[in-house]
PDB file of C-alpha atoms and ligand atoms in Angstrom:
ATOM      1  CA  MET A   1     257.672 144.239 248.945  1.00  0.00           C
ATOM      2  CA  ASP A   2     254.259 145.551 249.923  1.00  0.00           C
ATOM      3  CA  LYS A   3     255.454 148.973 251.011  1.00  0.00           C
ATOM      4  CA  TYR A   4     256.067 149.736 247.341  1.00  0.00           C
ATOM      5  CA  TYR A   5     252.539 148.894 246.272  1.00  0.00           C
ATOM      6  CA  HIS A   6     250.000 149.179 249.128  1.00  0.00           C
ATOM      7  CA  PRO A   7     249.500 151.306 252.267  1.00  0.00           C
ATOM      8  CA  ASN A   8     250.687 149.417 255.378  1.00  0.00           C
ATOM      9  CA  ASP A   9     248.217 148.148 257.998  1.00  0.00           C
ATOM     10  CA  SER A  10     248.672 151.072 260.368  1.00  0.00           C
ATOM     11  CA  LEU A  11     247.873 153.553 257.577  1.00  0.00           C
ATOM     12  CA  ILE A  12     244.813 151.490 256.625  1.00  0.00           C
ATOM     13  CA  ALA A  13     243.716 151.553 260.278  1.00  0.00           C
ATOM     14  CA  GLU A  14     244.227 155.336 260.533  1.00  0.00           C
ATOM     15  CA  TYR A  15     242.230 155.764 257.336  1.00  0.00           C
ATOM     16  CA  ALA A  16     239.359 153.569 258.580  1.00  0.00           C
ATOM     17  CA  LYS A  17     239.240 155.498 261.871  1.00  0.00           C
ATOM     18  CA  GLY A  18     239.435 158.850 260.092  1.00  0.00           C
ATOM     19  CA  THR A  19     242.538 159.939 262.015  1.00  0.00           C
ATOM     20  CA  ILE A  20     244.842 160.046 258.967  1.00  0.00           C
ATOM     21  CA  SER A  21     246.240 163.414 257.710  1.00  0.00           C
ATOM     22  CA  PRO A  22     243.800 164.780 255.112  1.00  0.00           C
ATOM     23  CA  GLY A  23     246.349 164.925 252.263  1.00  0.00           C
ATOM     24  CA  LEU A  24     247.574 161.399 252.929  1.00  0.00           C
ATOM     25  CA  GLY A  25     243.977 160.216 253.238  1.00  0.00           C
ATOM     26  CA  LEU A  26     243.371 161.374 249.654  1.00  0.00           C
ATOM     27  CA  LEU A  27     246.157 159.078 248.421  1.00  0.00           C
ATOM     28  CA  VAL A  28     244.852 156.085 250.379  1.00  0.00           C
ATOM     29  CA  SER A  29     241.330 156.818 249.164  1.00  0.00           C
ATOM     30  CA  ALA A  30     242.504 156.881 245.530  1.00  0.00           C
ATOM     31  CA  HIS A  31     244.386 153.598 246.046  1.00  0.00           C
ATOM     32  CA  ILE A  32     241.529 151.639 247.630  1.00  0.00           C
ATOM     33  CA  LYS A  33     239.337 152.462 244.642  1.00  0.00           C
ATOM     34  CA  GLN A  34     241.915 150.586 242.538  1.00  0.00           C
ATOM     35  CA  CYS A  35     242.854 147.810 244.969  1.00  0.00           C
ATOM     36  CA  GLU A  36     240.348 145.206 246.133  1.00  0.00           C
ATOM     37  CA  GLU A  37     242.672 143.831 248.798  1.00  0.00           C
ATOM     38  CA  CYS A  38     243.070 147.186 250.573  1.00  0.00           C
ATOM     39  CA  PHE A  39     239.405 148.061 249.985  1.00  0.00           C
ATOM     40  CA  PHE A  40     238.278 144.987 251.945  1.00  0.00           C
ATOM     41  CA  LYS A  41     240.759 145.679 254.732  1.00  0.00           C
ATOM     42  CA  VAL A  42     239.216 149.150 255.138  1.00  0.00           C
ATOM     43  CA  GLU A  43     235.680 147.711 254.972  1.00  0.00           C
ATOM     44  CA  ASN A  44     236.457 145.171 257.714  1.00  0.00           C
ATOM     45  CA  LEU A  45     238.045 147.739 259.993  1.00  0.00           C
ATOM     46  CA  SER A  46     235.207 150.206 259.435  1.00  0.00           C
ATOM     47  CA  ALA A  47     232.679 147.484 260.295  1.00  0.00           C
ATOM     48  CA  ARG A  48     234.626 146.746 263.495  1.00  0.00           C
ATOM     49  CA  GLU A  49     234.713 150.460 264.351  1.00  0.00           C
ATOM     50  CA  ALA A  50     230.948 150.657 263.834  1.00  0.00           C
ATOM     51  CA  GLN A  51     230.479 147.588 266.048  1.00  0.00           C
ATOM     52  CA  SER A  52     232.517 149.068 268.907  1.00  0.00           C
ATOM     53  CA  LEU A  53     230.572 152.322 268.554  1.00  0.00           C
ATOM     54  CA  LYS A  54     227.380 150.306 268.860  1.00  0.00           C
ATOM     55  CA  GLU A  55     228.689 148.562 271.963  1.00  0.00           C
ATOM     56  CA  ALA A  56     229.701 151.896 273.481  1.00  0.00           C
ATOM     57  CA  GLN A  57     226.214 153.136 272.723  1.00  0.00           C
ATOM     58  CA  GLY A  58     224.757 150.195 274.670  1.00  0.00           C
ATOM     59  CA  GLU A  59     226.698 151.341 277.734  1.00  0.00           C
ATOM     60  CA  SER A  60     225.688 154.992 277.448  1.00  0.00           C
ATOM     61  CA  PRO A  61     222.218 156.544 277.428  1.00  0.00           C
ATOM     62  CA  ILE A  62     222.877 158.446 274.149  1.00  0.00           C
ATOM     63  CA  ASN A  63     220.569 157.304 271.382  1.00  0.00           C
ATOM     64  CA  LEU A  64     222.606 157.724 268.192  1.00  0.00           C
ATOM     65  CA  ASP A  65     219.556 157.404 265.921  1.00  0.00           C
ATOM     66  CA  GLU A  66     217.759 160.162 267.762  1.00  0.00           C
ATOM     67  CA  ALA A  67     220.870 162.343 267.854  1.00  0.00           C
ATOM     68  CA  PHE A  68     221.270 161.891 264.102  1.00  0.00           C
ATOM     69  CA  ASP A  69     217.625 162.767 263.413  1.00  0.00           C
ATOM     70  CA  THR A  70     217.935 165.874 265.574  1.00  0.00           C
ATOM     71  CA  LEU A  71     221.090 166.937 263.771  1.00  0.00           C
ATOM     72  CA  MET A  72     219.553 166.371 260.330  1.00  0.00           C
ATOM     73  CA  GLY A  73     216.468 168.336 261.457  1.00  0.00           C
ATOM     74  CA  GLU A  74     218.684 171.241 262.402  1.00  0.00           C
ATOM     75  CA  ILE A  75     220.488 171.083 259.079  1.00  0.00           C
ATOM     76  CA  ASP A  76     217.149 171.054 257.201  1.00  0.00           C
ATOM     77  CA  GLU A  77     216.192 174.248 258.989  1.00  0.00           C
ATOM     78  CA  ILE A  78     219.367 176.003 257.989  1.00  0.00           C
ATOM     79  CA  VAL A  79     219.846 174.745 254.446  1.00  0.00           C
ATOM     80  CA  GLU A  80     217.101 175.542 251.981  1.00  0.00           C
ATOM     81  CA  PRO A  81     216.789 172.614 249.632  1.00  0.00           C
ATOM     82  CA  THR A  82     217.622 173.740 246.091  1.00  0.00           C
ATOM     83  CA  LEU A  83     217.282 171.904 242.843  1.00  0.00           C
ATOM     84  CA  GLN A  84     220.679 171.555 241.300  1.00  0.00           C
ATOM     85  CA  GLU A  85     221.799 169.847 238.174  1.00  0.00           C
ATOM     86  CA  GLU A  86     224.414 167.276 238.939  1.00  0.00           C
ATOM     87  CA  VAL A  87     227.765 168.799 238.079  1.00  0.00           C
ATOM     88  CA  ASN A  88     230.607 166.563 237.027  1.00  0.00           C
ATOM     89  CA  PRO A  89     233.835 168.003 238.377  1.00  0.00           C
ATOM     90  CA  VAL A  90     236.672 168.565 235.943  1.00  0.00           C
ATOM     91  CA  GLN A  91     238.934 165.564 236.283  1.00  0.00           C
ATOM     92  CA  THR A  92     241.364 166.182 233.463  1.00  0.00           C
ATOM     93  CA  LEU A  93     244.791 167.575 234.184  1.00  0.00           C
ATOM     94  CA  HIS A  94     246.890 168.743 231.235  1.00  0.00           C
ATOM     95  CA  VAL A  95     250.640 168.934 231.590  1.00  0.00           C
ATOM     96  CA  LYS A  96     253.462 168.943 229.035  1.00  0.00           C
ATOM     97  CA  GLY A  97     251.089 167.921 226.217  1.00  0.00           C
ATOM     98  CA  GLN A  98     249.800 164.926 228.188  1.00  0.00           C
ATOM     99  CA  GLU A  99     246.329 164.403 229.609  1.00  0.00           C
ATOM    100  CA  PHE A 100     245.657 162.717 232.947  1.00  0.00           C
ATOM    101  CA  THR A 101     242.401 161.781 234.660  1.00  0.00           C
ATOM    102  CA  LEU A 102     242.558 162.609 238.353  1.00  0.00           C
ATOM    103  CA  PRO A 103     240.849 160.557 241.055  1.00  0.00           C
ATOM    104  CA  LEU A 104     237.682 162.382 242.205  1.00  0.00           C
ATOM    105  CA  GLY A 105     239.228 163.160 245.595  1.00  0.00           C
ATOM    106  CA  LEU A 106     241.915 165.261 243.912  1.00  0.00           C
ATOM    107  CA  THR A 107     239.780 167.306 241.539  1.00  0.00           C
ATOM    108  CA  PHE A 108     239.697 170.203 244.044  1.00  0.00           C
ATOM    109  CA  ALA A 109     243.263 170.923 242.858  1.00  0.00           C
ATOM    110  CA  LEU A 110     241.861 172.003 239.472  1.00  0.00           C
ATOM    111  CA  GLU A 111     239.615 174.689 240.913  1.00  0.00           C
ATOM    112  CA  LYS A 112     242.494 177.141 240.545  1.00  0.00           C
ATOM    113  CA  PRO A 113     245.446 177.182 238.111  1.00  0.00           C
ATOM    114  CA  VAL A 114     248.038 174.522 238.894  1.00  0.00           C
ATOM    115  CA  ASN A 115     251.279 176.276 239.825  1.00  0.00           C
ATOM    116  CA  TRP A 116     253.791 174.114 237.904  1.00  0.00           C
ATOM    117  CA  LYS A 117     257.534 174.581 238.350  1.00  0.00           C
ATOM    118  CA  GLU A 118     259.685 172.931 235.719  1.00  0.00           C
ATOM    119  CA  PHE A 119     262.761 170.809 236.293  1.00  0.00           C
ATOM    120  CA  GLY A 120     264.830 168.531 234.069  1.00  0.00           C
ATOM    121  CA  LYS A 121     263.893 168.695 230.382  1.00  0.00           C
ATOM    122  CA  LYS A 122     260.255 167.644 230.502  1.00  0.00           C
ATOM    123  CA  SER A 123     259.351 167.321 234.179  1.00  0.00           C
ATOM    124  CA  CYS A 124     257.548 169.575 236.629  1.00  0.00           C
ATOM    125  CA  ILE A 125     256.184 169.746 240.132  1.00  0.00           C
ATOM    126  CA  ALA A 126     253.302 171.699 241.670  1.00  0.00           C
ATOM    127  CA  PRO A 127     252.244 172.121 245.297  1.00  0.00           C
ATOM    128  CA  VAL A 128     248.576 171.144 245.712  1.00  0.00           C
ATOM    129  CA  MET A 129     247.968 171.413 249.447  1.00  0.00           C
ATOM    130  CA  GLU A 130     250.119 172.816 252.241  1.00  0.00           C
ATOM    131  CA  THR A 131     249.460 171.922 255.866  1.00  0.00           C
ATOM    132  CA  GLU A 132     251.384 171.855 259.141  1.00  0.00           C
ATOM    133  CA  ARG A 133     251.730 168.078 258.967  1.00  0.00           C
ATOM    134  CA  GLY A 134     252.850 167.885 255.375  1.00  0.00           C
ATOM    135  CA  ASN A 135     252.412 168.964 251.794  1.00  0.00           C
ATOM    136  CA  LEU A 136     250.771 167.385 248.790  1.00  0.00           C
ATOM    137  CA  TYR A 137     252.364 167.690 245.323  1.00  0.00           C
ATOM    138  CA  PHE A 138     251.670 166.732 241.758  1.00  0.00           C
ATOM    139  CA  ILE A 139     254.855 165.494 240.127  1.00  0.00           C
ATOM    140  CA  TYR A 140     255.019 164.896 236.392  1.00  0.00           C
ATOM    141  CA  LEU A 141     258.070 162.989 235.202  1.00  0.00           C
ATOM    142  CA  GLY A 142     258.692 163.175 231.466  1.00  0.00           C
ATOM    143  CA  PRO A 143     259.555 159.913 229.647  1.00  0.00           C
ATOM    144  CA  GLY A 144     262.955 158.641 230.844  1.00  0.00           C
ATOM    145  CA  GLU A 145     263.409 161.565 233.241  1.00  0.00           C
ATOM    146  CA  GLU A 146     264.223 161.180 236.905  1.00  0.00           C
ATOM    147  CA  ILE A 147     264.094 163.111 240.147  1.00  0.00           C
ATOM    148  CA  PRO A 148     267.631 163.670 241.464  1.00  0.00           C
ATOM    149  CA  ASN A 149     268.714 161.259 244.174  1.00  0.00           C
ATOM    150  CA  HIS A 150     267.331 162.449 247.507  1.00  0.00           C
ATOM    151  CA  ASP A 151     266.523 161.168 250.944  1.00  0.00           C
ATOM    152  CA  HIS A 152     263.828 162.218 253.394  1.00  0.00           C
ATOM    153  CA  GLU A 153     263.718 163.847 256.794  1.00  0.00           C
ATOM    154  CA  ALA A 154     260.365 162.175 257.179  1.00  0.00           C
ATOM    155  CA  VAL A 155     258.240 159.747 255.215  1.00  0.00           C
ATOM    156  CA  GLU A 156     257.176 160.370 251.615  1.00  0.00           C
ATOM    157  CA  TYR A 157     254.045 158.647 250.309  1.00  0.00           C
ATOM    158  CA  SER A 158     253.233 158.470 246.614  1.00  0.00           C
ATOM    159  CA  TYR A 159     250.291 157.436 244.507  1.00  0.00           C
ATOM    160  CA  VAL A 160     250.669 156.856 240.772  1.00  0.00           C
ATOM    161  CA  VAL A 161     247.793 158.598 238.975  1.00  0.00           C
ATOM    162  CA  GLN A 162     248.866 157.340 235.557  1.00  0.00           C
ATOM    163  CA  GLY A 163     252.003 155.867 234.006  1.00  0.00           C
ATOM    164  CA  CYS A 164     254.876 153.939 235.528  1.00  0.00           C
ATOM    165  CA  TYR A 165     258.126 154.814 237.252  1.00  0.00           C
ATOM    166  CA  GLU A 166     261.034 152.795 238.490  1.00  0.00           C
ATOM    167  CA  SER A 167     262.579 153.264 241.910  1.00  0.00           C
ATOM    168  CA  GLN A 168     265.418 151.085 243.231  1.00  0.00           C
ATOM    169  CA  GLY A 169     264.399 148.184 240.984  1.00  0.00           C
ATOM    170  CA  HIS A 170     260.662 148.380 241.735  1.00  0.00           C
ATOM    171  CA  PHE A 171     258.241 149.278 238.930  1.00  0.00           C
ATOM    172  CA  LEU A 172     255.363 151.364 240.248  1.00  0.00           C
ATOM    173  CA  SER A 173     252.417 151.694 237.888  1.00  0.00           C
ATOM    174  CA  THR A 174     248.938 153.297 237.876  1.00  0.00           C
ATOM    175  CA  GLY A 175     247.126 152.878 241.198  1.00  0.00           C
ATOM    176  CA  THR A 176     250.120 151.831 243.299  1.00  0.00           C
ATOM    177  CA  PHE A 177     250.744 153.440 246.667  1.00  0.00           C
ATOM    178  CA  SER A 178     254.275 153.545 248.020  1.00  0.00           C
ATOM    179  CA  GLN A 179     256.114 154.706 251.078  1.00  0.00           C
ATOM    180  CA  PHE A 180     259.712 155.902 251.310  1.00  0.00           C
ATOM    181  CA  ASN A 181     261.017 156.147 254.847  1.00  0.00           C
ATOM    182  CA  ASN A 182     263.371 158.595 256.479  1.00  0.00           C
ATOM    183  CA  GLY A 183     266.974 157.973 255.586  1.00  0.00           C
ATOM    184  CA  GLU A 184     265.983 156.011 252.477  1.00  0.00           C
ATOM    185  CA  GLN A 185     267.487 157.334 249.234  1.00  0.00           C
ATOM    186  CA  HIS A 186     265.968 157.001 245.801  1.00  0.00           C
ATOM    187  CA  SER A 187     265.870 158.559 242.356  1.00  0.00           C
ATOM    188  CA  PRO A 188     262.499 157.768 240.741  1.00  0.00           C
ATOM    189  CA  ARG A 189     262.629 157.524 236.907  1.00  0.00           C
ATOM    190  CA  ALA A 190     259.634 157.515 234.535  1.00  0.00           C
ATOM    191  CA  VAL A 191     259.561 154.434 232.302  1.00  0.00           C
ATOM    192  CA  SER A 192     256.164 154.835 230.567  1.00  0.00           C
ATOM    193  CA  ASP A 193     256.051 156.338 227.044  1.00  0.00           C
ATOM    194  CA  ASP A 194     253.900 159.327 228.056  1.00  0.00           C
ATOM    195  CA  GLY A 195     255.711 159.965 231.304  1.00  0.00           C
ATOM    196  CA  CYS A 196     254.189 159.496 234.704  1.00  0.00           C
ATOM    197  CA  LEU A 197     251.943 161.585 236.960  1.00  0.00           C
ATOM    198  CA  VAL A 198     252.412 160.977 240.655  1.00  0.00           C
ATOM    199  CA  VAL A 199     250.820 162.640 243.639  1.00  0.00           C
ATOM    200  CA  SER A 200     253.041 162.723 246.711  1.00  0.00           C
ATOM    201  CA  TRP A 201     252.455 163.502 250.362  1.00  0.00           C
ATOM    202  CA  VAL A 202     255.678 164.691 251.956  1.00  0.00           C
ATOM    203  CA  GLU A 203     255.788 165.254 255.699  1.00  0.00           C
ATOM    204  CA  LYS A 204     258.865 167.479 255.740  1.00  0.00           C
ATOM    205  CA  ARG A 205     261.119 168.913 253.110  1.00  0.00           C
ATOM    206  CA  LEU A 206     263.304 166.604 251.040  1.00  0.00           C
ATOM    207  CA  ASN A 207     267.081 166.667 251.155  1.00  0.00           C
ATOM    208  CA  PHE A 208     268.404 166.842 247.633  1.00  0.00           C
ATOM    209  CA  PHE A 209     272.077 166.045 247.831  1.00  0.00           C
ATOM    210  CA  THR A 210     273.151 165.086 244.329  1.00  0.00           C
ATOM    211  CA  GLY A 211     272.488 166.571 240.937  1.00  0.00           C
ATOM    212  CA  VAL A 212     271.718 170.149 240.148  1.00  0.00           C
ATOM    213  CA  PHE A 213     269.545 170.673 243.222  1.00  0.00           C
ATOM    214  CA  SER A 214     272.231 169.950 245.773  1.00  0.00           C
ATOM    215  CA  PRO A 215     273.457 173.513 246.452  1.00  0.00           C
ATOM    216  CA  LEU A 216     269.954 174.850 245.944  1.00  0.00           C
ATOM    217  CA  ASN A 217     268.139 173.028 248.682  1.00  0.00           C
ATOM    218  CA  LYS A 218     266.730 175.988 250.543  1.00  0.00           C
ATOM    219  CA  LEU A 219     266.278 178.028 247.413  1.00  0.00           C
ATOM    220  CA  LEU A 220     264.307 175.195 245.797  1.00  0.00           C
ATOM    221  CA  TRP A 221     262.091 174.881 248.841  1.00  0.00           C
ATOM    222  CA  TRP A 222     261.359 178.591 248.787  1.00  0.00           C
ATOM    223  CA  TYR A 223     260.782 178.530 245.021  1.00  0.00           C
ATOM    224  CA  LEU A 224     258.304 175.663 245.187  1.00  0.00           C
ATOM    225  CA  HIS A 225     256.284 177.293 247.940  1.00  0.00           C
ATOM    226  CA  LYS A 226     256.219 180.890 246.873  1.00  0.00           C
ATOM    227  CA  ALA A 227     252.829 182.043 245.663  1.00  0.00           C
TER     228      ALA A 227
HETATM  229 ZN1   ZN B   1     246.364 147.909 248.029  1.00  0.00          ZN
END
């Protein structure tokens, strides 16, 4: 099923229009760099958006070219051009003796120390971005380890940075984007030898109701989000 591997069409449309939540947009952006099919869907929609903008421009007296030139002129006045060496952002994330290369859109997370919280024997989770609409997390699952069975109050989206995990019979490997809906239960388990690094966008807190987390729901939430 597609929902385990690609963003659905409404997410693609939100992304192309730029109305998607920023954290979720980062996951879609990382996926389309890996997936030709979704890349072309975004390209087509963006071209259509541009076309309707052009048509709207025909109906209104605003000259977009002129407006752009004016804006760029204003920016030139404010920003002194400086010669800068091109800096390659740090893309490497180290966790539990493993090394992962992050998509460029996620390298901002390495500008400060990653606040890992351990669980299981070799797994850990770290909040990366917290917003009113949802939160972004890095989740590292050690080889063979799993996240306790949980369901969702809202949708959870995940992008596999590197490795492979299994969820309800589906094998999700590097570059896949998946969506788990409210009410849906799952217990993702890493199946790759070096474990699996996933980045997840969660719209509301998860309900852990089996395993060690079950009585600790609120405590866990507090623990993960404390500074
Ligand atoms: Zn895709």
